Amino acid sequence: MPTDYYEALGVDRSASTEDIKKAYRKKARRLHPDVNQADDAEEQFKILGRAYEVLSDPQKRQSYDTTGDPNGRPAGFGGAGGGFGGFGDIFETFFGGGSAGPASRTRRGQDSLIRVRIDLRDAVFGVTKEVEVETAVTCTVCNGSCMRPGTSPTTCPDCHGAGQTQRPMRSILGTVIQTQTCPRCSGFGNIIEDPCQECDGQGRARERKTLKVKVPAGVDRGNRIHLAGEGEAGIAGGPAGDLFIEIDIRPHSVFTRRGNDLHATVNVPMTAAALGTHINLDTFDGEESLEVRPGTQSGEVLTLRGKGVTHLRGTGRGDLKVHLKVETPSRLSDKQKELLRMLAEERGEKPGESSTEHKGMFAKLREAWESV
Ligand SMILES: [Zn+2]
Ligand SMILES: [Zn+2]
């Protein structure tokens, strides 16, 4: 029985992919176990399939030529599997039906996504949050096996453990066997007669669990934290899915965030803006004293460097920008009106008069507001 793939296909080592395809079709027709009654026909047919699978794929063919690996894998390939490699796929392509061998009950658990709302302060400095998730966990009674402890599954009487049943079908290659998933065992090859009572044979149970999640400083709305293996437990002992935590940030009454900068607006009475003053502002870093210079105009911005949000990647922090809004007094008493009139007179300002300088200032102001 030839084990060299070129020999199995009966082609030259320099054969083109087209030649390989032709040779395969010709030989497959002759060697198919349904038409060939020879004892080793089935075995030879399998080898032929493997040979075709490897040699028809330029990458696998190259690996086979250099390493001789029967699955056409590159040298040092450490992956699981082996044996027939992708033979099931080629079998399926040519003859329909499922892949070779019984299916595994094992499946990876689903990924979960939950939203967590944090305070802006926690986004600035980072926080460790306790997060409650309702998820599927491995059943502790059957350990995920789905069976009542102490029992084992019985081999499926219909497919004798193969997971597939076969029926003859006419095709261009003559009568071929069509493989289909065994309906009795759903392709698993065995039947669990005595399922675990605790989880109803699911191997998993729903549970609320609490996780401690480290939220890094600098996270923003919509960022996701990836926790590998913290999603739903796998089915029948399969690996767990991942958990993604999507961050939402509660609006703050004083500070708004733009990128890594924080912005706040502080109202300054007109007189204080004219005369100059100090104002105290509660920031995330404690109380800060801000100097309002005499003659401060509405819309001026004071920048506190490094008092913004921590950079998510890298070091340092954004700035805190304080927008000053000069308040023009309203609801004046007669005395206040008189004082303002005296001030205007003293300054030589007449009612209804404006200067281009003022217009310029308003335009600048608008610009300042539109840019924030
Ligand atoms: Zn169970
Ligand atoms: Zn079966």
CSV table of C-alpha atoms and ligand atoms in Angstrom, one decimal:
chain,number,residue,atom,x,y,z
A,1,MET,CA,0.0,0.0,0.0
A,2,PRO,CA,1.7,3.3,-1.1
A,3,THR,CA,2.0,5.9,1.6
A,4,ASP,CA,3.8,8.4,-0.5
A,5,TYR,CA,1.1,10.9,-1.6
A,6,TYR,CA,2.5,11.3,-5.1
A,7,GLU,CA,2.6,7.5,-5.5
A,8,ALA,CA,-1.0,7.2,-4.1
A,9,LEU,CA,-2.2,9.6,-6.7
A,10,GLY,CA,0.0,8.1,-9.4
A,11,VAL,CA,1.5,11.5,-10.4
A,12,ASP,CA,4.9,12.9,-10.8
A,13,ARG,CA,6.5,15.1,-8.1
A,14,SER,CA,6.3,18.0,-10.6
A,15,ALA,CA,2.6,17.5,-11.4
A,16,SER,CA,0.5,20.6,-11.6
A,17,THR,CA,-2.5,21.2,-9.3
A,18,GLU,CA,-4.7,20.5,-12.3
A,19,ASP,CA,-3.0,17.2,-13.0
A,20,ILE,CA,-3.4,16.3,-9.3
A,21,LYS,CA,-7.1,17.1,-9.4
A,22,LYS,CA,-7.6,15.0,-12.6
A,23,ALA,CA,-5.6,12.1,-11.1
A,24,TYR,CA,-7.7,12.2,-8.0
A,25,ARG,CA,-11.0,12.1,-9.7
A,26,LYS,CA,-9.9,9.2,-11.9
A,27,LYS,CA,-8.6,7.2,-9.0
A,28,ALA,CA,-11.5,8.1,-6.6
A,29,ARG,CA,-14.0,6.7,-9.1
A,30,ARG,CA,-12.0,3.4,-9.3
A,31,LEU,CA,-11.2,3.1,-5.6
A,32,HIS,CA,-14.5,4.1,-4.1
A,33,PRO,CA,-15.4,1.4,-1.6
A,34,ASP,CA,-18.9,1.2,-3.1
A,35,VAL,CA,-17.6,0.2,-6.5
A,36,ASN,CA,-14.4,-1.5,-5.5
A,37,GLN,CA,-14.9,-4.7,-3.5
A,38,ALA,CA,-11.2,-5.2,-2.7
A,39,ASP,CA,-10.5,-5.6,1.0
A,40,ASP,CA,-8.1,-2.6,1.2
A,41,ALA,CA,-10.2,-0.4,-1.1
A,42,GLU,CA,-11.5,1.7,1.8
A,43,GLU,CA,-8.1,2.2,3.2
A,44,GLN,CA,-6.6,3.1,-0.1
A,45,PHE,CA,-9.5,5.4,-0.8
A,46,LYS,CA,-8.8,7.2,2.5
A,47,ILE,CA,-5.1,7.6,1.7
A,48,LEU,CA,-6.1,8.9,-1.7
A,49,GLY,CA,-8.3,11.5,-0.1
A,50,ARG,CA,-5.5,12.5,2.3
A,51,ALA,CA,-3.0,12.7,-0.6
A,52,TYR,CA,-5.4,14.9,-2.5
A,53,GLU,CA,-6.1,17.1,0.4
A,54,VAL,CA,-2.5,17.9,1.0
A,55,LEU,CA,-1.2,18.1,-2.5
A,56,SER,CA,-4.0,20.2,-3.9
A,57,ASP,CA,-3.2,22.9,-1.3
A,58,PRO,CA,0.0,24.7,-2.5
A,59,GLN,CA,1.0,25.6,1.1
A,60,LYS,CA,0.4,22.1,2.5
A,61,ARG,CA,2.1,20.6,-0.5
A,62,GLN,CA,5.2,22.6,0.1
A,63,SER,CA,5.3,21.6,3.7
A,64,TYR,CA,4.8,18.0,2.8
A,65,ASP,CA,7.6,18.2,0.2
A,66,THR,CA,10.0,19.7,2.8
A,67,THR,CA,9.0,18.0,6.1
A,68,GLY,CA,7.1,14.9,4.9
A,69,ASP,CA,4.5,15.7,7.5
A,70,PRO,CA,1.4,13.6,6.5
A,71,ASN,CA,-0.9,16.5,7.3
A,72,GLY,CA,1.1,19.0,5.3
A,73,ARG,CA,1.8,21.1,8.3
A,74,PRO,CA,4.9,23.3,8.5
A,75,ALA,CA,7.8,22.1,10.6
A,76,GLY,CA,7.4,22.6,14.3
A,77,PHE,CA,3.6,22.8,14.1
A,78,GLY,CA,2.4,22.2,17.6
A,79,GLY,CA,-1.3,22.4,17.2
A,80,ALA,CA,-3.8,19.8,18.4
A,81,GLY,CA,-5.5,17.4,16.1
A,82,GLY,CA,-3.5,15.5,13.6
A,83,GLY,CA,-4.6,12.2,12.2
A,84,PHE,CA,-6.9,12.9,9.3
A,85,GLY,CA,-6.5,16.7,9.4
A,86,GLY,CA,-8.9,18.3,7.1
A,87,PHE,CA,-9.9,15.1,5.4
A,88,GLY,CA,-13.4,15.5,6.6
A,89,ASP,CA,-13.8,18.7,4.7
A,90,ILE,CA,-12.7,17.2,1.4
A,91,PHE,CA,-14.9,14.2,2.0
A,92,GLU,CA,-17.8,16.5,2.6
A,93,THR,CA,-17.0,18.5,-0.5
A,94,PHE,CA,-17.1,15.5,-2.8
A,95,PHE,CA,-19.7,13.4,-1.2
A,96,GLY,CA,-21.8,15.5,1.1
A,97,GLY,CA,-22.6,14.7,4.7
A,98,GLY,CA,-20.9,15.3,7.9
A,99,SER,CA,-17.3,15.1,8.9
A,100,ALA,CA,-15.6,11.9,10.0
A,101,GLY,CA,-16.0,10.6,13.6
A,102,PRO,CA,-18.6,11.3,16.3
A,103,ALA,CA,-19.1,14.9,17.3
A,104,SER,CA,-17.9,16.2,20.7
A,105,ARG,CA,-20.5,17.4,23.2
A,106,THR,CA,-17.9,19.9,24.3
A,107,ARG,CA,-18.4,23.4,23.3
A,108,ARG,CA,-17.0,26.8,24.3
A,109,GLY,CA,-19.2,28.9,26.5
A,110,GLN,CA,-20.6,32.1,25.1
A,111,ASP,CA,-19.0,35.5,25.6
A,112,SER,CA,-20.9,37.9,27.8
A,113,LEU,CA,-21.2,41.7,27.7
A,114,ILE,CA,-22.2,43.8,30.7
A,115,ARG,CA,-22.3,47.5,31.1
A,116,VAL,CA,-20.9,49.1,34.2
A,117,ARG,CA,-21.5,52.7,35.1
A,118,ILE,CA,-18.8,54.5,37.0
A,119,ASP,CA,-18.3,58.0,38.4
A,120,LEU,CA,-16.2,60.5,36.5
A,121,ARG,CA,-13.8,60.6,39.4
A,122,ASP,CA,-13.2,56.8,39.0
A,123,ALA,CA,-12.5,57.4,35.3
A,124,VAL,CA,-9.9,60.0,36.3
A,125,PHE,CA,-8.0,57.8,38.8
A,126,GLY,CA,-9.2,54.2,38.1
A,127,VAL,CA,-11.1,52.0,40.5
A,128,THR,CA,-11.7,48.4,41.5
A,129,LYS,CA,-15.3,47.7,41.1
A,130,GLU,CA,-17.4,44.7,42.3
A,131,VAL,CA,-19.5,43.6,39.4
A,132,GLU,CA,-22.4,41.2,39.7
A,133,VAL,CA,-23.0,39.0,36.7
A,134,GLU,CA,-25.6,36.4,36.1
A,135,THR,CA,-23.9,33.7,34.1
A,136,ALA,CA,-23.7,30.0,33.3
A,137,VAL,CA,-21.3,28.1,35.6
A,138,THR,CA,-20.2,24.5,35.5
A,139,CYS,CA,-22.7,22.2,37.4
A,140,THR,CA,-21.0,21.2,40.6
A,141,VAL,CA,-22.9,17.9,40.9
A,142,CYS,CA,-21.9,16.3,37.5
A,143,ASN,CA,-18.8,18.5,37.0
A,144,GLY,CA,-20.1,19.5,33.6
A,145,SER,CA,-20.3,15.9,32.3
A,146,CYS,CA,-24.2,16.2,32.0
A,147,MET,CA,-24.5,12.6,33.5
A,148,ARG,CA,-25.6,11.5,36.9
A,149,PRO,CA,-22.3,10.9,38.8
A,150,GLY,CA,-21.3,7.3,38.7
A,151,THR,CA,-23.0,6.6,35.3
A,152,SER,CA,-21.5,6.6,31.9
A,153,PRO,CA,-23.1,7.1,28.4
A,154,THR,CA,-24.1,4.1,26.3
A,155,THR,CA,-22.9,3.7,22.8
A,156,CYS,CA,-25.5,4.6,20.3
A,157,PRO,CA,-27.2,1.4,18.9
A,158,ASP,CA,-28.0,3.1,15.5
A,159,CYS,CA,-24.5,4.3,14.5
A,160,HIS,CA,-22.5,2.2,16.8
A,161,GLY,CA,-20.6,5.2,18.2
A,162,ALA,CA,-19.7,6.7,14.8
A,163,GLY,CA,-22.1,9.6,15.2
A,164,GLN,CA,-23.1,9.2,11.5
A,165,THR,CA,-25.3,6.9,9.5
A,166,GLN,CA,-24.7,6.2,5.9
A,167,ARG,CA,-27.0,5.5,3.0
A,168,PRO,CA,-26.1,4.7,-0.7
A,169,MET,CA,-26.9,7.4,-3.2
A,170,ARG,CA,-26.5,7.6,-7.0
A,171,SER,CA,-24.1,10.3,-8.3
A,172,ILE,CA,-21.8,11.0,-11.2
A,173,LEU,CA,-19.2,8.7,-9.5
A,174,GLY,CA,-21.7,5.9,-9.5
A,175,THR,CA,-23.3,4.8,-6.3
A,176,VAL,CA,-21.7,6.6,-3.4
A,177,ILE,CA,-22.4,6.6,0.3
A,178,GLN,CA,-24.0,9.7,1.7
A,179,THR,CA,-23.1,10.3,5.3
A,180,GLN,CA,-25.5,12.1,7.6
A,181,THR,CA,-25.5,13.0,11.3
A,182,CYS,CA,-27.1,10.2,13.3
A,183,PRO,CA,-30.5,11.5,14.4
A,184,ARG,CA,-30.7,9.2,17.4
A,185,CYS,CA,-27.6,10.4,19.2
A,186,SER,CA,-27.4,13.8,17.4
A,187,GLY,CA,-24.0,12.8,16.1
A,188,PHE,CA,-22.4,12.3,19.6
A,189,GLY,CA,-22.0,8.6,19.1
A,190,ASN,CA,-23.4,7.9,22.5
A,191,ILE,CA,-26.5,8.5,24.5
A,192,ILE,CA,-26.7,9.8,28.1
A,193,GLU,CA,-29.4,7.6,29.6
A,194,ASP,CA,-29.1,9.0,33.1
A,195,PRO,CA,-28.8,12.8,32.9
A,196,CYS,CA,-27.7,14.8,35.9
A,197,GLN,CA,-30.7,15.7,37.9
A,198,GLU,CA,-29.2,18.9,39.2
A,199,CYS,CA,-28.7,20.6,35.8
A,200,ASP,CA,-31.2,18.6,33.8
A,201,GLY,CA,-28.3,17.1,31.8
A,202,GLN,CA,-27.1,20.6,30.7
A,203,GLY,CA,-23.8,20.4,32.6
A,204,ARG,CA,-24.2,24.0,33.6
A,205,ALA,CA,-26.3,26.0,36.0
A,206,ARG,CA,-27.2,29.7,36.1
A,207,GLU,CA,-25.6,31.6,38.9
A,208,ARG,CA,-25.0,35.1,40.1
A,209,LYS,CA,-21.4,35.7,40.8
A,210,THR,CA,-19.5,38.8,41.9
A,211,LEU,CA,-16.3,39.7,40.3
A,212,LYS,CA,-13.7,42.3,41.3
A,213,VAL,CA,-12.9,44.2,38.2
A,214,LYS,CA,-10.0,46.6,37.9
A,215,VAL,CA,-11.1,49.6,35.9
A,216,PRO,CA,-7.9,51.4,34.7
A,217,ALA,CA,-7.5,55.2,35.1
A,218,GLY,CA,-8.4,57.0,31.9
A,219,VAL,CA,-11.2,54.8,30.6
A,220,ASP,CA,-13.8,56.5,28.6
A,221,ARG,CA,-17.4,55.8,27.7
A,222,GLY,CA,-17.7,52.8,25.4
A,223,ASN,CA,-14.3,51.3,26.4
A,224,ARG,CA,-14.4,47.6,26.9
A,225,ILE,CA,-12.5,45.6,29.5
A,226,HIS,CA,-11.7,42.0,28.4
A,227,LEU,CA,-11.7,39.3,31.0
A,228,ALA,CA,-10.7,36.1,29.4
A,229,GLY,CA,-12.5,33.0,30.6
A,230,GLU,CA,-14.9,34.9,32.8
A,231,GLY,CA,-17.9,34.4,30.4
A,232,GLU,CA,-20.3,31.5,30.4
A,233,ALA,CA,-19.0,28.1,31.4
A,234,GLY,CA,-18.4,25.8,28.4
A,235,ILE,CA,-20.8,23.0,27.5
A,236,ALA,CA,-19.9,19.5,28.7
A,237,GLY,CA,-16.6,20.7,30.2
A,238,GLY,CA,-15.7,23.0,27.2
A,239,PRO,CA,-13.7,26.1,27.8
A,240,ALA,CA,-15.4,29.1,29.3
A,241,GLY,CA,-16.2,32.2,27.1
A,242,ASP,CA,-14.9,35.6,27.8
A,243,LEU,CA,-16.5,38.5,29.7
A,244,PHE,CA,-16.5,42.0,28.3
A,245,ILE,CA,-17.3,44.9,30.5
A,246,GLU,CA,-18.4,48.1,28.7
A,247,ILE,CA,-17.8,51.3,30.6
A,248,ASP,CA,-20.3,54.0,31.0
A,249,ILE,CA,-19.6,57.2,32.9
A,250,ARG,CA,-22.2,59.0,35.0
A,251,PRO,CA,-22.4,62.7,34.1
A,252,HIS,CA,-20.8,65.0,36.7
A,253,SER,CA,-22.6,68.1,38.0
A,254,VAL,CA,-19.5,70.3,37.6
A,255,PHE,CA,-17.0,68.7,35.2
A,256,THR,CA,-17.4,67.5,31.7
A,257,ARG,CA,-14.8,65.5,29.9
A,258,ARG,CA,-13.4,66.1,26.4
A,259,GLY,CA,-10.7,63.7,25.6
A,260,ASN,CA,-8.4,63.8,28.6
A,261,ASP,CA,-9.3,67.3,29.6
A,262,LEU,CA,-11.9,68.3,32.1
A,263,HIS,CA,-13.9,71.5,31.7
A,264,ALA,CA,-15.8,73.5,34.2
A,265,THR,CA,-17.6,76.8,34.1
A,266,VAL,CA,-17.4,79.2,37.0
A,267,ASN,CA,-19.5,82.3,37.3
A,268,VAL,CA,-17.7,85.5,38.4
A,269,PRO,CA,-19.6,88.6,39.5
A,270,MET,CA,-19.0,91.6,37.2
A,271,THR,CA,-17.4,93.6,40.0
A,272,ALA,CA,-15.0,90.8,41.0
A,273,ALA,CA,-14.0,90.3,37.3
A,274,ALA,CA,-13.3,94.0,37.1
A,275,LEU,CA,-11.4,94.3,40.4
A,276,GLY,CA,-9.8,90.8,40.4
A,277,THR,CA,-10.3,88.1,43.0
A,278,HIS,CA,-9.5,84.5,44.1
A,279,ILE,CA,-12.1,81.8,43.8
A,280,ASN,CA,-11.9,78.3,45.3
A,281,LEU,CA,-12.9,75.3,43.2
A,282,ASP,CA,-13.4,71.8,44.5
A,283,THR,CA,-11.5,69.6,42.0
A,284,PHE,CA,-10.9,65.8,42.0
A,285,ASP,CA,-7.5,66.7,43.5
A,286,GLY,CA,-8.9,68.8,46.3
A,287,GLU,CA,-9.6,72.5,46.6
A,288,GLU,CA,-7.8,74.7,44.1
A,289,SER,CA,-7.5,78.5,44.4
A,290,LEU,CA,-7.9,80.3,41.1
A,291,GLU,CA,-6.7,83.7,40.5
A,292,VAL,CA,-9.1,85.9,38.6
A,293,ARG,CA,-7.0,88.8,37.3
A,294,PRO,CA,-8.5,92.4,37.4
A,295,GLY,CA,-10.2,93.1,34.1
A,296,THR,CA,-11.1,89.5,33.4
A,297,GLN,CA,-13.4,89.1,30.4
A,298,SER,CA,-16.3,86.6,30.2
A,299,GLY,CA,-15.1,83.5,28.3
A,300,GLU,CA,-11.5,83.5,29.6
A,301,VAL,CA,-10.1,80.1,30.4
A,302,LEU,CA,-7.8,79.2,33.2
A,303,THR,CA,-5.8,76.1,32.7
A,304,LEU,CA,-4.8,73.8,35.6
A,305,ARG,CA,-2.1,71.6,34.0
A,306,GLY,CA,-2.2,67.9,34.9
A,307,LYS,CA,-5.4,68.1,36.8
A,308,GLY,CA,-7.5,66.3,34.1
A,309,VAL,CA,-8.0,62.6,33.3
A,310,THR,CA,-5.1,60.2,33.5
A,311,HIS,CA,-3.9,59.0,30.1
A,312,LEU,CA,-5.2,55.5,29.6
A,313,ARG,CA,-2.0,54.5,27.8
A,314,GLY,CA,1.2,56.1,28.7
A,315,THR,CA,1.7,58.5,31.6
A,316,GLY,CA,0.5,61.9,32.7
A,317,ARG,CA,-2.8,63.5,32.8
A,318,GLY,CA,-4.9,66.0,30.8
A,319,ASP,CA,-5.7,69.5,32.0
A,320,LEU,CA,-8.5,71.1,33.9
A,321,LYS,CA,-9.9,74.1,32.0
A,322,VAL,CA,-12.0,76.5,34.0
A,323,HIS,CA,-14.2,78.8,31.8
A,324,LEU,CA,-14.9,82.1,33.5
A,325,LYS,CA,-18.4,83.5,32.9
A,326,VAL,CA,-18.7,87.1,34.0
A,327,GLU,CA,-22.2,87.8,35.3
A,328,THR,CA,-23.8,91.0,34.5
A,329,PRO,CA,-26.0,92.0,37.4
A,330,SER,CA,-29.8,92.2,37.0
A,331,ARG,CA,-32.6,93.4,39.2
A,332,LEU,CA,-30.7,96.4,40.4
A,333,SER,CA,-31.9,98.5,43.3
A,334,ASP,CA,-32.2,102.2,42.8
A,335,LYS,CA,-29.0,102.8,44.7
A,336,GLN,CA,-27.1,100.2,42.6
A,337,LYS,CA,-28.3,101.8,39.4
A,338,GLU,CA,-27.2,105.2,40.6
A,339,LEU,CA,-23.7,103.8,41.5
A,340,LEU,CA,-23.4,102.2,38.0
A,341,ARG,CA,-24.5,105.5,36.4
A,342,MET,CA,-21.8,107.2,38.4
A,343,LEU,CA,-19.3,104.6,37.3
A,344,ALA,CA,-20.2,105.1,33.6
A,345,GLU,CA,-20.0,108.8,33.9
A,346,GLU,CA,-16.6,108.6,35.6
A,347,ARG,CA,-15.4,106.3,32.7
A,348,GLY,CA,-16.9,108.5,30.1
A,349,GLU,CA,-19.2,105.8,28.8
A,350,LYS,CA,-22.5,106.9,27.3
A,351,PRO,CA,-25.6,104.6,27.1
A,352,GLY,CA,-26.2,103.1,23.6
A,353,GLU,CA,-22.6,103.5,22.6
A,354,SER,CA,-20.4,100.6,21.6
A,355,SER,CA,-17.0,100.3,20.2
A,356,THR,CA,-15.4,98.1,17.5
A,357,GLU,CA,-13.2,96.8,20.3
A,358,HIS,CA,-16.3,95.5,22.0
A,359,LYS,CA,-17.5,93.8,18.9
A,360,GLY,CA,-14.2,92.3,18.5
A,361,MET,CA,-14.4,91.0,22.0
A,362,PHE,CA,-17.8,89.5,21.5
A,363,ALA,CA,-16.6,87.7,18.3
A,364,LYS,CA,-13.7,86.4,20.3
A,365,LEU,CA,-16.0,85.3,23.0
A,366,ARG,CA,-18.3,83.4,20.6
A,367,GLU,CA,-15.2,81.7,19.1
A,368,ALA,CA,-14.1,80.7,22.6
A,369,TRP,CA,-17.5,79.1,23.4
A,370,GLU,CA,-17.9,77.4,20.0
A,371,SER,CA,-14.5,75.8,20.3
A,372,VAL,CA,-15.2,74.1,23.6
B,1,ZN,ZN,-25.1,18.5,36.4
B,2,ZN,ZN,-26.0,7.4,16.8
